[in-house]
PDB file of C-alpha atoms and ligand atoms in Angstrom:
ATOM      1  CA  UNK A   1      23.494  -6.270  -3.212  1.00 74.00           C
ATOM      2  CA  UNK A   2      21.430  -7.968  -5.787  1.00 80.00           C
ATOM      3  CA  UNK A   3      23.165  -7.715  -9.186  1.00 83.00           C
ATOM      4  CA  UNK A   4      20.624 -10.043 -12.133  1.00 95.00           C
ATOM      5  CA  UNK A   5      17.254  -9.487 -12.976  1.00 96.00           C
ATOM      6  CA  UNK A   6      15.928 -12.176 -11.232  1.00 96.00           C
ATOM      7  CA  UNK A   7      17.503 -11.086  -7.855  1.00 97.00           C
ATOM      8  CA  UNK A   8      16.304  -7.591  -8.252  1.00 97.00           C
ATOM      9  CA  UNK A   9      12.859  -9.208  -8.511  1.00 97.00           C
ATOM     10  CA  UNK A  10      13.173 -11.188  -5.500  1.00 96.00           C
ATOM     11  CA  UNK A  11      14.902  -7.990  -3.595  1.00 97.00           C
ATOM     12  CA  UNK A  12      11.761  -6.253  -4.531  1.00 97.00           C
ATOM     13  CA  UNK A  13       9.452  -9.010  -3.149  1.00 97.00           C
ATOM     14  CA  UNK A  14      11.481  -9.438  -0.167  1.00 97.00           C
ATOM     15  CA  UNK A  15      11.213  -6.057   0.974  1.00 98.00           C
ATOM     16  CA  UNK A  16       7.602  -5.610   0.351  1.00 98.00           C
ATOM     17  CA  UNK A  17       6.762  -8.865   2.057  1.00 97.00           C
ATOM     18  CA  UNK A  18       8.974  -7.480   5.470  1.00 98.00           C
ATOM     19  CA  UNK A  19       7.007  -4.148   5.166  1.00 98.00           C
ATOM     20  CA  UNK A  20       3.384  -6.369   5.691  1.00 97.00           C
ATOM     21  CA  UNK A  21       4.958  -8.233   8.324  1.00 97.00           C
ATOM     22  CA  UNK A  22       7.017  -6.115  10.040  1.00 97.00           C
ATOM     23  CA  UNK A  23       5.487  -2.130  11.107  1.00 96.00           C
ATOM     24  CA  UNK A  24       8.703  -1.176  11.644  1.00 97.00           C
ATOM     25  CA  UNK A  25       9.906  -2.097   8.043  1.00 98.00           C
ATOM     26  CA  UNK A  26      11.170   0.669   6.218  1.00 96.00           C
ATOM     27  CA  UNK A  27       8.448   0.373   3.678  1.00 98.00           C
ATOM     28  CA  UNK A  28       5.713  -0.203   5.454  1.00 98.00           C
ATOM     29  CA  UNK A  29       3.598   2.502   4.541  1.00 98.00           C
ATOM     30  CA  UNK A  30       5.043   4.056   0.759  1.00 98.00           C
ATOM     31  CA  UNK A  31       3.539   6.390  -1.071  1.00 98.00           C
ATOM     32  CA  UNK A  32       0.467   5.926  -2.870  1.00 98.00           C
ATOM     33  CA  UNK A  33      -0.243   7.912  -5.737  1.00 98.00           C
ATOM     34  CA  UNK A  34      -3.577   8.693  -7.873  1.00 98.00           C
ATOM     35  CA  UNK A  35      -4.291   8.837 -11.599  1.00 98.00           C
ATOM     36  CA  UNK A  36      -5.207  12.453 -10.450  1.00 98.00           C
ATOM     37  CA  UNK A  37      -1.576  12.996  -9.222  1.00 98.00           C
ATOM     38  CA  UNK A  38      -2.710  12.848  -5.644  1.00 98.00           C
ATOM     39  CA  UNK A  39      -0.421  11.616  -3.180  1.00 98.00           C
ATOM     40  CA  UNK A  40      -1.177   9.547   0.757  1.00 98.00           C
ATOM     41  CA  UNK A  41       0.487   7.369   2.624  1.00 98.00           C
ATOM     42  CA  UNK A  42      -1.129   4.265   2.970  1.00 98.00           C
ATOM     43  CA  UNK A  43      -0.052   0.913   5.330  1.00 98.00           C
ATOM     44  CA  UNK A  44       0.864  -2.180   2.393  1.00 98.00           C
ATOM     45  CA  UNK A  45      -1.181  -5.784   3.881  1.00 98.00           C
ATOM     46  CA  UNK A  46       0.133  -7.938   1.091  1.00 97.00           C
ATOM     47  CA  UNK A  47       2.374  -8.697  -1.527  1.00 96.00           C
ATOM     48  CA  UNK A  48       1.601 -11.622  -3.896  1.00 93.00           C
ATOM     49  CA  UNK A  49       4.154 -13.973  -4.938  1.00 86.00           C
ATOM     50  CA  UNK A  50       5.519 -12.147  -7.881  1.00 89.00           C
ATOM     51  CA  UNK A  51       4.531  -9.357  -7.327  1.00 92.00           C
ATOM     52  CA  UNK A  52       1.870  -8.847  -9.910  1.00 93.00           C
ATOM     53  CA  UNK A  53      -0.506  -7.348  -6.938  1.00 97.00           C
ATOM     54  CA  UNK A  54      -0.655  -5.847  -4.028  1.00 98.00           C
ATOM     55  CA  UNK A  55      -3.638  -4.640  -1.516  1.00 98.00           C
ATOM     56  CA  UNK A  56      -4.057  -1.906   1.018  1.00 98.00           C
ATOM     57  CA  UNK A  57      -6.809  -1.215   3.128  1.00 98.00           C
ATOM     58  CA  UNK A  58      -9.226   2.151   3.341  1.00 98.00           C
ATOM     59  CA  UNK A  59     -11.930   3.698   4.502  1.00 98.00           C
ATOM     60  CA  UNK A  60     -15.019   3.565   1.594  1.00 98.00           C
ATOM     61  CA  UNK A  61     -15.891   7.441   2.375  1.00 98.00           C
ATOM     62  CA  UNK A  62     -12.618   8.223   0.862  1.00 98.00           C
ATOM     63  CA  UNK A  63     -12.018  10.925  -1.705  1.00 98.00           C
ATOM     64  CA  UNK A  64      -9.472   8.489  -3.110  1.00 98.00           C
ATOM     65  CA  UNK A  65     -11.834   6.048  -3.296  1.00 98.00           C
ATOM     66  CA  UNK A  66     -13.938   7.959  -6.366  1.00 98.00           C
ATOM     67  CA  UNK A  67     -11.544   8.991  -7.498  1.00 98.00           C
ATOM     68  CA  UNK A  68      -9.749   5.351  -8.612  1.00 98.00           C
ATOM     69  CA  UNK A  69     -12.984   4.473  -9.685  1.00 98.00           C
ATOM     70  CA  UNK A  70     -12.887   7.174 -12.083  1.00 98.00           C
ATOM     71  CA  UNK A  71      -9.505   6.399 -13.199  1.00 98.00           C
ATOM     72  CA  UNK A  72      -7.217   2.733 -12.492  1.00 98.00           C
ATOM     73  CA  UNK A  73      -4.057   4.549 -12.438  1.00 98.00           C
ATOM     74  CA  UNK A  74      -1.793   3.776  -9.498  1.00 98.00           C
ATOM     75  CA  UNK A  75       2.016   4.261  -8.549  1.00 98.00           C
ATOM     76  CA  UNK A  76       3.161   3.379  -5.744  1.00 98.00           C
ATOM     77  CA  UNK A  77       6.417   5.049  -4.417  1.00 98.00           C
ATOM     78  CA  UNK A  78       8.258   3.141  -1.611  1.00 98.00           C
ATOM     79  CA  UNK A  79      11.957   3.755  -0.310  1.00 98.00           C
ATOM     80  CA  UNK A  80      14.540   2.092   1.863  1.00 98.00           C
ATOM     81  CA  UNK A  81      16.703   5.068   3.385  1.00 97.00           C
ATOM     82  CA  UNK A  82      18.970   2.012   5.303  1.00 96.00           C
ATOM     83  CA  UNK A  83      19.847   0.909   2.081  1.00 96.00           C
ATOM     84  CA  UNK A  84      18.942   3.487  -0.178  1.00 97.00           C
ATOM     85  CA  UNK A  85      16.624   1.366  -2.270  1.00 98.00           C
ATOM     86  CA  UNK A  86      13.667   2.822  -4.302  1.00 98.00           C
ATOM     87  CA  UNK A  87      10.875   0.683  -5.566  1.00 98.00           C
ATOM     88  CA  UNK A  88       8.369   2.966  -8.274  1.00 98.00           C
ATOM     89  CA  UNK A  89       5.658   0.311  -9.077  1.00 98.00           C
ATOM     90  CA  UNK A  90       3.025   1.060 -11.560  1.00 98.00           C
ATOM     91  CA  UNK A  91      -0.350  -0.221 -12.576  1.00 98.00           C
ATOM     92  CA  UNK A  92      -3.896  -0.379 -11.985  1.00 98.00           C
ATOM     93  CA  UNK A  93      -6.384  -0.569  -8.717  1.00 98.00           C
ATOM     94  CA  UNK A  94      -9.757  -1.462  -8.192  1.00 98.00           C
ATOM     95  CA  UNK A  95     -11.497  -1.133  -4.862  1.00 98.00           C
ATOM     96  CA  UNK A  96     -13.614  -3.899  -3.173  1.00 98.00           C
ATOM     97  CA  UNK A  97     -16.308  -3.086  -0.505  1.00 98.00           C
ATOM     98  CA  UNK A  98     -17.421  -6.596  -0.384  1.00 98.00           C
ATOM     99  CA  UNK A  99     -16.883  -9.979  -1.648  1.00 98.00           C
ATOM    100  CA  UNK A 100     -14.312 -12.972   0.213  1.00 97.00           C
ATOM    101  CA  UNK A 101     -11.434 -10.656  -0.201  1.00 97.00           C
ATOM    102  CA  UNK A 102     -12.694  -7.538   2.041  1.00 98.00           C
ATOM    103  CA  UNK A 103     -14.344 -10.336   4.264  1.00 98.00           C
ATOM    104  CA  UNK A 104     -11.453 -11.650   4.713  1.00 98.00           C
ATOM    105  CA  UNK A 105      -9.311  -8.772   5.228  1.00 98.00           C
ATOM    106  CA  UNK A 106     -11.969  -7.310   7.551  1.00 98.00           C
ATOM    107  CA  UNK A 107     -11.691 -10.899   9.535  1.00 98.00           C
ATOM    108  CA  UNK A 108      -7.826 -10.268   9.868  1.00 97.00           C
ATOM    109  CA  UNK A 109      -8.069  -6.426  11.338  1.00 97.00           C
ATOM    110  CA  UNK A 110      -7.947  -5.969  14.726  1.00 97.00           C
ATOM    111  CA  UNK A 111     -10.343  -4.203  16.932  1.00 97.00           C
ATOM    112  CA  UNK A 112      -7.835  -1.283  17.379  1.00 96.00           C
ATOM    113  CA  UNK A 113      -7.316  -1.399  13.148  1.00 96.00           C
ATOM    114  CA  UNK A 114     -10.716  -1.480  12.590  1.00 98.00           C
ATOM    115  CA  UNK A 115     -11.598   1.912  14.752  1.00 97.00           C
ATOM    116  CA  UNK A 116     -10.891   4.398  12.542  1.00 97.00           C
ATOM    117  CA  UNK A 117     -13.815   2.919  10.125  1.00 98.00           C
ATOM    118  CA  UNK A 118     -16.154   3.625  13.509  1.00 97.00           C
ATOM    119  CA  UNK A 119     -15.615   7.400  12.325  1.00 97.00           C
ATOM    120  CA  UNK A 120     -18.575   9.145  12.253  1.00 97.00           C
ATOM    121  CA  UNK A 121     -17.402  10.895   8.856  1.00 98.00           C
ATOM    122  CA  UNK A 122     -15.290   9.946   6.137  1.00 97.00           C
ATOM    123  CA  UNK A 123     -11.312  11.236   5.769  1.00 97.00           C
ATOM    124  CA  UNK A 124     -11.749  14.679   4.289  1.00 97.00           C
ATOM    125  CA  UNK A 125     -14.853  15.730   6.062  1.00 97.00           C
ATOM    126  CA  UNK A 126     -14.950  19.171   7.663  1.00 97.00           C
ATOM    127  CA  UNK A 127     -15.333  19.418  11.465  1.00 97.00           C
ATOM    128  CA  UNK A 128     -16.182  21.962  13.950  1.00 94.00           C
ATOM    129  CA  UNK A 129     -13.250  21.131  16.395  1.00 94.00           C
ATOM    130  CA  UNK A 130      -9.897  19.705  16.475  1.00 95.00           C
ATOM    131  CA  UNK A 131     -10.439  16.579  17.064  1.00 93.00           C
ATOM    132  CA  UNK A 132     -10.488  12.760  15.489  1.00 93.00           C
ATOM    133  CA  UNK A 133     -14.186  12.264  14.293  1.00 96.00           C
ATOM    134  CA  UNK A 134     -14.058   8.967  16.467  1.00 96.00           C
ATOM    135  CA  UNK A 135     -17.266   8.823  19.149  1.00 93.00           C
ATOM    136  CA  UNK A 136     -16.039  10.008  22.139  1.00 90.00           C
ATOM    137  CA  UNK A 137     -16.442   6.794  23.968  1.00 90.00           C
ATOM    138  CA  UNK A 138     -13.527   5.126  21.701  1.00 92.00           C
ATOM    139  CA  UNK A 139     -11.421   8.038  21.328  1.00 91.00           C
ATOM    140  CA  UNK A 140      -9.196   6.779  24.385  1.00 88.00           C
ATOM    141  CA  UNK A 141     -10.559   3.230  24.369  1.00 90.00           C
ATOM    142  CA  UNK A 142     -10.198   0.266  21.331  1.00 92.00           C
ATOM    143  CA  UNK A 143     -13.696  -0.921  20.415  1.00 95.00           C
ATOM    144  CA  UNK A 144     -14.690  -4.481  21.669  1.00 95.00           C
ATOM    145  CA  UNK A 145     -14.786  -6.964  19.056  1.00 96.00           C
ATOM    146  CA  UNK A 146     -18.623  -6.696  18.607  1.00 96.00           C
ATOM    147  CA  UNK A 147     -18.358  -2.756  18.692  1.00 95.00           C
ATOM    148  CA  UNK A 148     -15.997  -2.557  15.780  1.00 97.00           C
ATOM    149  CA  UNK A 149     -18.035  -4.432  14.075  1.00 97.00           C
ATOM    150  CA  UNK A 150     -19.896  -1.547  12.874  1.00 97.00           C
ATOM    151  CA  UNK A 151     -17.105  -0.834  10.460  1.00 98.00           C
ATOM    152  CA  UNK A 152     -17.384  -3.110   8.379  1.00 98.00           C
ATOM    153  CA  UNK A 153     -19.574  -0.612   6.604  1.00 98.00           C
ATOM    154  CA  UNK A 154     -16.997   1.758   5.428  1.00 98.00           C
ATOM    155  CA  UNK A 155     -14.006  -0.594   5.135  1.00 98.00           C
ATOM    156  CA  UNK A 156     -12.807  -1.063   1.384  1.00 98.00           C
ATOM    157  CA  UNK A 157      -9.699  -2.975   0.546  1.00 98.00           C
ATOM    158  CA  UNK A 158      -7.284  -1.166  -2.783  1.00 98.00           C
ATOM    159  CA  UNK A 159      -6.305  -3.862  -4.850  1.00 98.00           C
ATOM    160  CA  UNK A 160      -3.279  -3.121  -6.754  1.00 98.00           C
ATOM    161  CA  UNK A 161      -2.231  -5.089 -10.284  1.00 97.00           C
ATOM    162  CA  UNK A 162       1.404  -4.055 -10.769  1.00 98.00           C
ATOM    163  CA  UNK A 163       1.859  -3.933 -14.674  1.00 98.00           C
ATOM    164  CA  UNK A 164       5.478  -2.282 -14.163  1.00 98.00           C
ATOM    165  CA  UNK A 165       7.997  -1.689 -11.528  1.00 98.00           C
ATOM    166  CA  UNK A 166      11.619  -0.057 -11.300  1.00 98.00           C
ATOM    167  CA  UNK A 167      14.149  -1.095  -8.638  1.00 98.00           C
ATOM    168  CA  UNK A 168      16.892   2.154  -7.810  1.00 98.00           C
ATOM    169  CA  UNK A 169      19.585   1.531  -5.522  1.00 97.00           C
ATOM    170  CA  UNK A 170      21.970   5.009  -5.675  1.00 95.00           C
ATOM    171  CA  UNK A 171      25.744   4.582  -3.755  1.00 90.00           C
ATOM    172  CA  UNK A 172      28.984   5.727  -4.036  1.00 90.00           C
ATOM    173  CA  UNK A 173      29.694   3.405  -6.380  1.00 91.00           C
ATOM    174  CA  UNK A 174      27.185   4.850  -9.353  1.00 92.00           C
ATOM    175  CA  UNK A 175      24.483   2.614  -8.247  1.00 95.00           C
ATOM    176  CA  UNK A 176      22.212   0.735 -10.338  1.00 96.00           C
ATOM    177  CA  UNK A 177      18.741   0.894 -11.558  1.00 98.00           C
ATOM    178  CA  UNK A 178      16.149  -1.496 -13.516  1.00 98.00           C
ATOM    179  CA  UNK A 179      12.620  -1.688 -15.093  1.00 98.00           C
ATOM    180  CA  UNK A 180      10.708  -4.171 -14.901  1.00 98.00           C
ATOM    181  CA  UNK A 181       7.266  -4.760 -17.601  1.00 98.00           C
ATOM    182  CA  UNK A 182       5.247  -8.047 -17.017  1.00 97.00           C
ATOM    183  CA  UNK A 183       4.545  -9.525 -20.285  1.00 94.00           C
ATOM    184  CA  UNK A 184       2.689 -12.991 -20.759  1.00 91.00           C
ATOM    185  CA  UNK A 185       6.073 -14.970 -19.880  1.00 90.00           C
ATOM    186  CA  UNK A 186       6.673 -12.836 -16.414  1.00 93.00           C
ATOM    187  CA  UNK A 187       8.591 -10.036 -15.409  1.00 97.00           C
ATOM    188  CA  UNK A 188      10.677  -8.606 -18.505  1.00 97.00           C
ATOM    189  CA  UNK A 189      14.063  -6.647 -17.299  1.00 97.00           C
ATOM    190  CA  UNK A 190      16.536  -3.255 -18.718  1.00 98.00           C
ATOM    191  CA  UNK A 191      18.877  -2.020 -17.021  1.00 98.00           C
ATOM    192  CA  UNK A 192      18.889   1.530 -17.288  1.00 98.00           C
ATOM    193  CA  UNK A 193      21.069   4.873 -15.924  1.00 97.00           C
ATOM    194  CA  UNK A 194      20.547   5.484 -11.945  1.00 96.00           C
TER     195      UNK A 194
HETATM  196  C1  FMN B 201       1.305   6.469   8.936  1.00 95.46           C
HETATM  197  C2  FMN B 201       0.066   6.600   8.090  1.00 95.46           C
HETATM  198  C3  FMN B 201      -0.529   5.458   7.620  1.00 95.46           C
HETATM  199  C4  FMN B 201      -1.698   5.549   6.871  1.00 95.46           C
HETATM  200  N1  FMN B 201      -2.269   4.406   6.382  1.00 95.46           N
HETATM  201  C5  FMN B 201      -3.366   4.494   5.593  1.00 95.46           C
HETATM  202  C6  FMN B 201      -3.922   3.323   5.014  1.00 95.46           C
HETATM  203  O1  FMN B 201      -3.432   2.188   5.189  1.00 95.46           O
HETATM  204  N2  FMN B 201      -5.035   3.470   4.246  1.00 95.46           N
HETATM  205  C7  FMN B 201      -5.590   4.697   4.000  1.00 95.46           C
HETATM  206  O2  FMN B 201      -6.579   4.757   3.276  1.00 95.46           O
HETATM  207  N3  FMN B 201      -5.073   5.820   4.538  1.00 95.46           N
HETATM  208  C8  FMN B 201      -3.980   5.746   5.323  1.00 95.46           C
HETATM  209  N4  FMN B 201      -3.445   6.880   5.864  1.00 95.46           N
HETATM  210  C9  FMN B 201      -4.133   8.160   5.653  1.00 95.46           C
HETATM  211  C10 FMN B 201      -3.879   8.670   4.231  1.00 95.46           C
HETATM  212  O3  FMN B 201      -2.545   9.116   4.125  1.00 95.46           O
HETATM  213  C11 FMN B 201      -4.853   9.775   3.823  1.00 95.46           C
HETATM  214  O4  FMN B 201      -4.727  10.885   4.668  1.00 95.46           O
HETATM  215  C12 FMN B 201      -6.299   9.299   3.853  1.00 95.46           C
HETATM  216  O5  FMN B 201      -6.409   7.978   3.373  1.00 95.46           O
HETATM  217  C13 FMN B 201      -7.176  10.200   2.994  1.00 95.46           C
HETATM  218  O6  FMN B 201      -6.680  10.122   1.673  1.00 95.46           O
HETATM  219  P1  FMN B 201      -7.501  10.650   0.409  1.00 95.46           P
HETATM  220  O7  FMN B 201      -8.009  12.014   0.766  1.00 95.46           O
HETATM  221  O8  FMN B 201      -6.477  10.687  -0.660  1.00 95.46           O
HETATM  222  O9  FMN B 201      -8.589   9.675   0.123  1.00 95.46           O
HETATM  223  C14 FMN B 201      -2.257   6.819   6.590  1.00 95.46           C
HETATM  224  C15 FMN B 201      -1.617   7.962   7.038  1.00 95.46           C
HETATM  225  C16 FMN B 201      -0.476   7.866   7.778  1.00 95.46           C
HETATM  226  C17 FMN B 201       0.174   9.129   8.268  1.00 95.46           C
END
């Protein structure tokens, strides 16, 4: 287990980059929470370098969406129960609807990812009926390419800048826990009490 500042840093990055690659990665989808103090979980596409941003993916219709526009505020809250590792990163989001970054993003999606912005109402609407808000004609079926297409219109990507993080690993020996503030010459470390 990673013992220096530096290392923790990397151990961070590390498991954040296997959780974009890798579904199955036990942070894959943390905990993202609100300025508001709401709480989702929400899928992590990318990690950069050091780990001064990350970006998710959502749907435009949102109530998560006003609300970061109201108020940057983010945490997000991810945990490795294999090896008992918590990550608690801080900062501030912005969301983009358009622009090379959401292109691109969009570009990268899948016609299965992109279905769920083919709802016909945003997250949060009511309905009459238990049921997925998809058309019926792609509740059992992914869209073709040029079908999913049409959600493009309510696909946003969450940009993340990650102002502060804290690395917690708890074991039987005491464990051992660190935060992390960027400052203009990178990542600055304390060790503090698990
Ligand atoms: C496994 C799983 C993965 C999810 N991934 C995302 C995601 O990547 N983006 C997203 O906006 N919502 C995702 N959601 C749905 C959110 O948790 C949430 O219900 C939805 O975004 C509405 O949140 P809001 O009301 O806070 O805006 C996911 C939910 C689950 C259960």
């Amino acid at each position: 287990m990673p013992d220096s500042f530096d290392a923790l840093i990397d151990d961070a990055l590390a498991r954040l980059n296997r959780a974009v690659r890798d579904r199955d990665a036990p942070m894959h989808s943390p905990v993202v929470v609100t300025g508001d103090g709401d709480a989702r979980i929400m899928v992590v596409r990318a990690a950069d370098g050091d780990l001064a941003a990350l970006r998710f993916h959502t749907d435009a219709r949102s109530p998560k969406v006003r609300t970061i526009a109201a108020d940057a505020r983010i945490t997000v809250l991810a945990y490795d129960p294999f090896d008992r590792v918590q990550l608690r990163l801080t900062g501030t989001a912005r969301v983009e609807q358009t622009g090379d970054w959401a292109d691109a993003a969009w570009a990268a999606t899948s016609p299965l990812g992109r279905r769920c912005y083919l709802a016909m109402v945003g997250p949060g609407a009511p309905l009459s009926a238990p049921e997925s808000a998809l058309p019926a004609d792609l509740r059992d079926h992914r869209p073709t390419l040029a079908q999913s297409e049409a959600g493009r219109a309510n696909f946003a990507i969450v940009l993340v800048r990650v102002t502060a993080f804290d690395w917690l690993r708890l074991g039987r020996d005491g464990g051992l826990r660190a935060r992390f503030e960027r400052s203009e010459c990178g990542w600055q470390g304390e060790w503090i009490a698990p």
